mmCIF file of C-alpha atoms in Angstrom:
data_model
loop_
_atom_site.group_PDB
_atom_site.id
_atom_site.type_symbol
_atom_site.label_atom_id
_atom_site.label_comp_id
_atom_site.label_asym_id
_atom_site.label_seq_id
_atom_site.Cartn_x
_atom_site.Cartn_y
_atom_site.Cartn_z
ATOM 1 C CA ILE A 1 0.093 -0.001 0.003
ATOM 2 C CA ALA A 2 2.730 2.324 0.858
ATOM 3 C CA ALA A 3 4.504 1.956 -2.303
ATOM 4 C CA GLU A 4 1.613 2.346 -4.363
ATOM 5 C CA PRO A 5 -0.267 5.465 -2.873
ATOM 6 C CA ASP A 6 -1.506 6.559 -6.256
ATOM 7 C CA ASN A 7 -3.038 3.170 -7.455
ATOM 8 C CA VAL A 8 -6.696 3.036 -6.016
ATOM 9 C CA GLU A 9 -7.011 -0.473 -7.057
ATOM 10 C CA VAL A 10 -3.735 -1.841 -5.613
ATOM 11 C CA VAL A 11 -4.735 0.063 -2.235
ATOM 12 C CA LYS A 12 -8.141 -1.156 -2.325
ATOM 13 C CA ASN A 13 -7.193 -4.746 -2.870
ATOM 14 C CA PHE A 14 -4.590 -5.024 -0.127
ATOM 15 C CA THR A 15 -6.786 -2.909 2.026
ATOM 16 C CA GLY A 16 -9.418 -5.698 2.020
ATOM 17 C CA LYS A 17 -6.766 -8.449 2.234
ATOM 18 C CA THR A 18 -5.745 -6.710 5.523
ATOM 19 C CA ARG A 19 -8.940 -6.220 6.917
ATOM 20 C CA ARG A 20 -9.941 -9.859 6.336
ATOM 21 C CA SER A 21 -6.918 -11.003 7.942
ATOM 22 C CA VAL A 22 -7.394 -8.842 10.920
ATOM 23 C CA GLU A 23 -10.785 -10.018 11.358
ATOM 24 C CA ARG A 24 -9.606 -13.738 11.167
ATOM 25 C CA ILE A 25 -6.976 -12.794 13.958
ATOM 26 C CA GLU A 26 -9.691 -10.981 16.051
ATOM 27 C CA ASN A 27 -12.044 -14.107 15.840
ATOM 28 C CA LEU A 28 -9.139 -16.411 16.760
ATOM 29 C CA ILE A 29 -8.499 -14.343 19.924
ATOM 30 C CA LYS A 30 -11.604 -14.158 20.982
ATOM 31 C CA THR A 31 -12.422 -17.737 20.613
ATOM 32 C CA LEU A 32 -9.197 -18.747 22.620
ATOM 33 C CA LEU A 33 -9.919 -16.333 25.318
ATOM 34 C CA ASN A 34 -13.818 -17.771 25.533
ATOM 35 C CA ILE A 35 -12.346 -21.095 25.840
ATOM 36 C CA ALA A 36 -9.837 -20.321 28.421
ATOM 37 C CA ARG A 37 -12.756 -18.694 30.495
ATOM 38 C CA LEU A 38 -14.996 -21.737 30.111
ATOM 39 C CA ASP A 39 -12.209 -24.111 31.183
ATOM 40 C CA THR A 40 -11.406 -21.992 34.169
ATOM 41 C CA GLN A 41 -15.341 -22.027 34.935
ATOM 42 C CA ASN A 42 -15.068 -18.377 35.206
ATOM 43 C CA VAL A 43 -18.226 -17.694 33.175
ATOM 44 C CA MET A 44 -21.545 -16.871 34.889
ATOM 45 C CA PHE A 45 -24.106 -17.810 32.388
ATOM 46 C CA LYS A 46 -27.049 -15.500 32.749
ATOM 47 C CA LYS A 47 -30.006 -17.585 32.069
ATOM 48 C CA MET A 48 -33.297 -16.267 30.782
ATOM 49 C CA LYS A 49 -36.300 -17.334 28.921
ATOM 50 C CA TYR A 50 -35.723 -16.245 25.191
ATOM 51 C CA PRO A 51 -37.670 -16.956 22.102
ATOM 52 C CA VAL A 52 -35.686 -19.533 20.092
ATOM 53 C CA SER A 53 -36.473 -17.371 16.951
ATOM 54 C CA GLU A 54 -34.496 -14.540 18.592
ATOM 55 C CA ILE A 55 -31.727 -17.012 19.340
ATOM 56 C CA ILE A 56 -31.540 -18.203 16.035
ATOM 57 C CA SER A 57 -31.802 -14.483 14.563
ATOM 58 C CA ARG A 58 -28.694 -13.380 16.588
ATOM 59 C CA SER A 59 -26.914 -16.481 15.280
ATOM 60 C CA LEU A 60 -27.289 -15.497 11.631
ATOM 61 C CA GLU A 61 -26.788 -11.985 11.842
ATOM 62 C CA GLN A 62 -23.065 -11.849 10.596
ATOM 63 C CA LEU A 63 -23.810 -15.128 8.164
ATOM 64 C CA LEU A 64 -26.902 -14.074 5.879
ATOM 65 C CA THR A 65 -24.635 -11.890 3.639
ATOM 66 C CA ARG A 66 -22.037 -14.646 3.504
ATOM 67 C CA ALA A 67 -24.345 -17.124 2.366
ATOM 68 C CA GLU A 68 -25.873 -15.028 -0.166
ATOM 69 C CA ILE A 69 -22.340 -14.181 -1.820
ATOM 70 C CA GLU A 70 -21.864 -17.829 -1.731
ATOM 71 C CA ASN A 71 -25.278 -18.685 -3.180
ATOM 72 C CA LYS A 72 -25.993 -21.218 -0.108
ATOM 73 C CA GLU A 73 -29.660 -21.148 1.103
ATOM 74 C CA ILE A 74 -30.179 -21.252 4.935
ATOM 75 C CA ILE A 75 -33.929 -22.235 5.782
ATOM 76 C CA VAL A 76 -35.173 -21.477 9.484
ATOM 77 C CA ASP A 77 -38.060 -23.757 10.812
ATOM 78 C CA VAL A 78 -38.652 -22.647 14.452
ATOM 79 C CA PRO A 79 -42.360 -23.138 16.007
ATOM 80 C CA GLU A 80 -43.724 -19.781 17.065
ATOM 81 C CA ASN A 81 -43.990 -19.392 21.008
ATOM 82 C CA THR A 82 -41.127 -21.716 21.450
ATOM 83 C CA GLU A 83 -38.812 -20.416 24.133
ATOM 84 C CA LEU A 84 -35.763 -21.675 25.840
ATOM 85 C CA LEU A 85 -33.912 -21.012 29.069
ATOM 86 C CA CYS A 86 -30.124 -19.994 28.394
ATOM 87 C CA ASP A 87 -27.894 -17.304 28.025
ATOM 88 C CA ILE A 88 -28.437 -16.028 25.042
ATOM 89 C CA ASP A 89 -25.162 -14.450 24.002
ATOM 90 C CA TRP A 90 -23.354 -17.901 24.485
ATOM 91 C CA LEU A 91 -25.878 -19.934 22.893
ATOM 92 C CA SER A 92 -26.067 -17.649 19.900
ATOM 93 C CA GLN A 93 -22.101 -18.039 19.665
ATOM 94 C CA ALA A 94 -22.249 -21.712 19.717
ATOM 95 C CA ILE A 95 -25.038 -21.566 16.899
ATOM 96 C CA THR A 96 -23.175 -19.294 14.879
ATOM 97 C CA ASN A 97 -20.054 -21.498 14.965
ATOM 98 C CA LEU A 98 -22.231 -24.537 13.952
ATOM 99 C CA VAL A 99 -23.877 -22.777 11.040
ATOM 100 C CA LYS A 100 -20.281 -21.262 9.953
ATOM 101 C CA ASN A 101 -19.036 -24.917 9.917
ATOM 102 C CA ALA A 102 -22.045 -25.882 7.938
ATOM 103 C CA LEU A 103 -21.331 -22.761 5.165
ATOM 104 C CA ASP A 104 -17.731 -23.957 5.135
ATOM 105 C CA TYR A 105 -18.293 -27.436 4.150
ATOM 106 C CA THR A 106 -21.268 -26.964 1.868
ATOM 107 C CA ASN A 107 -20.940 -26.378 -1.864
ATOM 108 C CA GLU A 108 -22.200 -23.333 -3.772
ATOM 109 C CA GLY A 109 -25.996 -24.050 -4.314
ATOM 110 C CA GLY A 110 -26.005 -25.908 -0.948
ATOM 111 C CA LYS A 111 -28.632 -25.681 1.824
ATOM 112 C CA ILE A 112 -28.358 -25.241 5.422
ATOM 113 C CA GLU A 113 -31.501 -26.002 7.481
ATOM 114 C CA ILE A 114 -32.041 -24.732 11.230
ATOM 115 C CA VAL A 115 -34.897 -26.590 12.914
ATOM 116 C CA CYS A 116 -36.256 -26.296 16.386
ATOM 117 C CA GLU A 117 -38.391 -29.101 17.971
ATOM 118 C CA GLN A 118 -39.779 -29.097 21.749
ATOM 119 C CA SER A 119 -41.364 -31.468 23.816
ATOM 120 C CA PRO A 120 -42.383 -31.459 27.477
ATOM 121 C CA VAL A 121 -38.841 -32.859 28.130
ATOM 122 C CA MET A 122 -36.424 -31.800 25.524
ATOM 123 C CA THR A 123 -35.768 -28.576 23.420
ATOM 124 C CA ARG A 124 -33.572 -29.647 20.517
ATOM 125 C CA ILE A 125 -32.043 -27.286 17.743
ATOM 126 C CA THR A 126 -30.462 -28.928 14.714
ATOM 127 C CA VAL A 127 -28.116 -27.313 12.062
ATOM 128 C CA LYS A 128 -28.400 -29.709 9.145
ATOM 129 C CA ASP A 129 -26.628 -29.207 5.614
ATOM 130 C CA ASN A 130 -26.242 -31.234 2.423
ATOM 131 C CA GLY A 131 -22.603 -30.494 2.055
ATOM 132 C CA LYS A 132 -19.434 -32.779 2.110
ATOM 133 C CA GLY A 133 -20.073 -34.662 5.318
ATOM 134 C CA ILE A 134 -17.414 -36.140 7.784
ATOM 135 C CA TYR A 135 -15.293 -38.664 7.027
ATOM 136 C CA PRO A 136 -15.638 -41.648 9.307
ATOM 137 C CA ASP A 137 -12.199 -41.327 10.730
ATOM 138 C CA ASP A 138 -12.686 -37.772 11.552
ATOM 139 C CA ILE A 139 -16.096 -37.876 13.480
ATOM 140 C CA HIS A 140 -14.739 -38.819 17.003
ATOM 141 C CA ASN A 141 -12.233 -36.058 16.783
ATOM 142 C CA ILE A 142 -14.037 -32.872 15.589
ATOM 143 C CA PHE A 143 -14.743 -31.519 18.990
ATOM 144 C CA LYS A 144 -10.958 -31.586 19.877
ATOM 145 C CA ARG A 145 -9.151 -28.535 20.025
ATOM 146 C CA PHE A 146 -7.004 -27.614 16.975
ATOM 147 C CA TYR A 147 -8.084 -30.795 15.117
ATOM 148 C CA ARG A 148 -8.041 -30.476 11.302
ATOM 149 C CA SER A 149 -8.840 -33.242 9.279
ATOM 150 C CA LYS A 150 -6.294 -34.107 6.253
ATOM 151 C CA HIS A 151 -9.598 -33.941 4.294
ATOM 152 C CA SER A 152 -10.362 -30.139 4.679
ATOM 153 C CA VAL A 153 -7.012 -28.700 3.792
ATOM 154 C CA ASP A 154 -8.767 -26.452 1.281
ATOM 155 C CA THR A 155 -10.852 -25.035 4.126
ATOM 156 C CA GLN A 156 -9.581 -22.237 6.545
ATOM 157 C CA GLY A 157 -10.166 -22.692 10.247
ATOM 158 C CA ALA A 158 -8.005 -23.298 13.416
ATOM 159 C CA GLY A 159 -10.140 -26.156 14.724
ATOM 160 C CA LEU A 160 -11.756 -24.163 17.690
ATOM 161 C CA GLY A 161 -15.473 -23.385 16.447
ATOM 162 C CA LEU A 162 -16.817 -26.774 17.002
ATOM 163 C CA PRO A 163 -15.221 -27.226 20.495
ATOM 164 C CA LEU A 164 -15.889 -23.819 21.507
ATOM 165 C CA ALA A 165 -19.576 -24.801 20.675
ATOM 166 C CA LYS A 166 -19.452 -27.925 22.901
ATOM 167 C CA SER A 167 -17.904 -26.143 25.940
ATOM 168 C CA ILE A 168 -20.658 -23.741 25.748
ATOM 169 C CA MET A 169 -23.393 -26.090 25.586
ATOM 170 C CA GLU A 170 -21.994 -28.335 28.201
ATOM 171 C CA GLY A 171 -21.451 -25.421 30.484
ATOM 172 C CA GLN A 172 -25.208 -24.544 30.380
ATOM 173 C CA GLY A 173 -26.234 -27.988 30.984
ATOM 174 C CA GLY A 174 -27.195 -28.994 27.567
ATOM 175 C CA VAL A 175 -25.546 -31.801 25.053
ATOM 176 C CA ILE A 176 -24.368 -31.447 21.462
ATOM 177 C CA THR A 177 -24.283 -34.509 19.271
ATOM 178 C CA VAL A 178 -23.528 -34.930 15.328
ATOM 179 C CA GLU A 179 -24.556 -37.375 12.722
ATOM 180 C CA SER A 180 -22.991 -37.356 9.177
ATOM 181 C CA VAL A 181 -22.676 -39.423 6.077
ATOM 182 C CA CYS A 182 -19.742 -38.666 3.876
ATOM 183 C CA GLY A 183 -20.616 -36.782 0.495
ATOM 184 C CA ARG A 184 -24.295 -36.223 1.892
ATOM 185 C CA GLY A 185 -24.080 -33.859 4.695
ATOM 186 C CA THR A 186 -23.900 -33.484 8.384
ATOM 187 C CA LYS A 187 -26.504 -32.699 11.127
ATOM 188 C CA PHE A 188 -25.455 -31.128 14.507
ATOM 189 C CA THR A 189 -28.064 -31.250 17.307
ATOM 190 C CA VAL A 190 -28.035 -29.214 20.331
ATOM 191 C CA SER A 191 -30.281 -30.416 23.287
ATOM 192 C CA PHE A 192 -31.736 -28.878 26.388
ATOM 193 C CA LEU A 193 -34.077 -30.094 28.904
ATOM 194 C CA THR A 194 -37.404 -28.089 28.719
ATOM 195 C CA LYS A 195 -37.811 -27.733 32.313
ATOM 196 C CA LEU A 196 -34.998 -27.207 34.524
#
């Protein structure tokens, strides 16, 4: 940039690259700090009842534009008046990580579905995609920190999004599970007891 002050296109190009790199570094630092806080049990979850639609809306705030640019469809199916007792900031972060993961591993034209189901006993939110799926030799390792599959060398990431989502869920008394078929897609399910 310093060498080309009069070349607007070069300055624009490198400014954009710099901004994206800084954003990735910021996200990595935030994730590491959040994991450290959860590890030391230095987080006081502020649980209140929130509409699940609001939780999902917050989770998607930063991802809808990306999905549109990448020509990927996000479908949300949340029954009206469905509520969940949780810390909305933390849970939104966990779901954001799951949706981001789905976007990372779904091809152009793909579909990500977010569905909520509630029974008298359990509230479940699933994030399902029709992407690449997870290889059987990776499925038991995806929640390990810094784990990167040898099959995902073309996808950026530090291997922290899924471990953070798991820590957030467990910290609030929830559970996260995964099902996947290689080449056909992946489904993550977060589950909470409806009445605590």
